[in-house]
mmCIF file of C-alpha atoms in Angstrom:
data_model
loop_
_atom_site.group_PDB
_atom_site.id
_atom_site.type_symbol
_atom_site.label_atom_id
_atom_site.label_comp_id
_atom_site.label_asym_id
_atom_site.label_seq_id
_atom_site.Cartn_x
_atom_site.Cartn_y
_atom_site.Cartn_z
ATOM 1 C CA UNK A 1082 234.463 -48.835 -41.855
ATOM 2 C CA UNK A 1083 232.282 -46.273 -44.408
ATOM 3 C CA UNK A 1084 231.563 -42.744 -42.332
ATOM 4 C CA UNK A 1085 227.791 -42.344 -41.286
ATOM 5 C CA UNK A 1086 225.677 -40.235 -44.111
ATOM 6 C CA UNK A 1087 222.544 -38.933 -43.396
ATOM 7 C CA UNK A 1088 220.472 -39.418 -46.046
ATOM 8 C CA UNK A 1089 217.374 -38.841 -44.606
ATOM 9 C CA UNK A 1090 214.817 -36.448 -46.147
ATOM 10 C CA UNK A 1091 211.090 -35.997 -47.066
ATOM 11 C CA UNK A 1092 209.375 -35.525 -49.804
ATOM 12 C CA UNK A 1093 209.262 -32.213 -49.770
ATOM 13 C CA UNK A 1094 212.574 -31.876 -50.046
ATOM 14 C CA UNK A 1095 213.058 -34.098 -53.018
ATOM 15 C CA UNK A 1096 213.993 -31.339 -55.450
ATOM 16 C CA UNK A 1097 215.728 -29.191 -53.211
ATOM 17 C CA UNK A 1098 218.204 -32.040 -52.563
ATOM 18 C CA UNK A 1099 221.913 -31.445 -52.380
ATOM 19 C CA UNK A 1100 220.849 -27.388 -53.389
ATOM 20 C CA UNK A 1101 223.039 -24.503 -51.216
ATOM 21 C CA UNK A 1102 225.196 -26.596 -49.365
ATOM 22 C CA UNK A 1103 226.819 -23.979 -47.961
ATOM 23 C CA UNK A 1104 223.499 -22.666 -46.594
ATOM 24 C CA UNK A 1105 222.497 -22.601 -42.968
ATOM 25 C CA UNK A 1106 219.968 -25.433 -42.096
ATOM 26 C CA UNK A 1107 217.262 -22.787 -41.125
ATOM 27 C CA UNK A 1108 218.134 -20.731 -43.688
ATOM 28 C CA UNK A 1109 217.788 -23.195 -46.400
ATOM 29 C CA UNK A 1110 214.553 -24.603 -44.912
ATOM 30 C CA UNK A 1111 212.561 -21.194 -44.747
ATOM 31 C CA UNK A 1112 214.286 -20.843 -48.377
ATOM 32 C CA UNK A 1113 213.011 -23.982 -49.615
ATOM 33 C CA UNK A 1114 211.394 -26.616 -47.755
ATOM 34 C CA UNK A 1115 208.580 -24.633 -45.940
ATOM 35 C CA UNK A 1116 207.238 -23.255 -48.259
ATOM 36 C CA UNK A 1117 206.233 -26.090 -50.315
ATOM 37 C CA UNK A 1118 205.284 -27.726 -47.118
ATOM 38 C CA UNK A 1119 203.142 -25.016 -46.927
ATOM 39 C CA UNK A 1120 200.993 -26.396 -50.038
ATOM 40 C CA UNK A 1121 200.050 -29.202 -48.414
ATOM 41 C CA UNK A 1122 198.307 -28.105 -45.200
ATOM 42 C CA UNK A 1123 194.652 -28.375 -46.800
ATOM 43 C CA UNK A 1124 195.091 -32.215 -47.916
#
């Protein structure tokens, strides 16, 4: 039986994917992924 993998992310994450693994999660998304979330409040 395969191991579960998460492979869930959005798009904003996209091309971030599979960057700073050894990163902590809220590290890497105030790094990366909130700030182009950030872009997209207006829309």
């Amino acid at each position: 039986m395969p191991g579960m993998v998460d492979t869930h992310i959005h798009a904003s994450q996209y091309s971030y994917a599979g960057t700073a693994l050894d990163m902590p999660l809220l590290q890497w998304l105030n790094t990366y992924t909130f700030p182009v979330e950030s872009r997209f409040k207006d829309l």
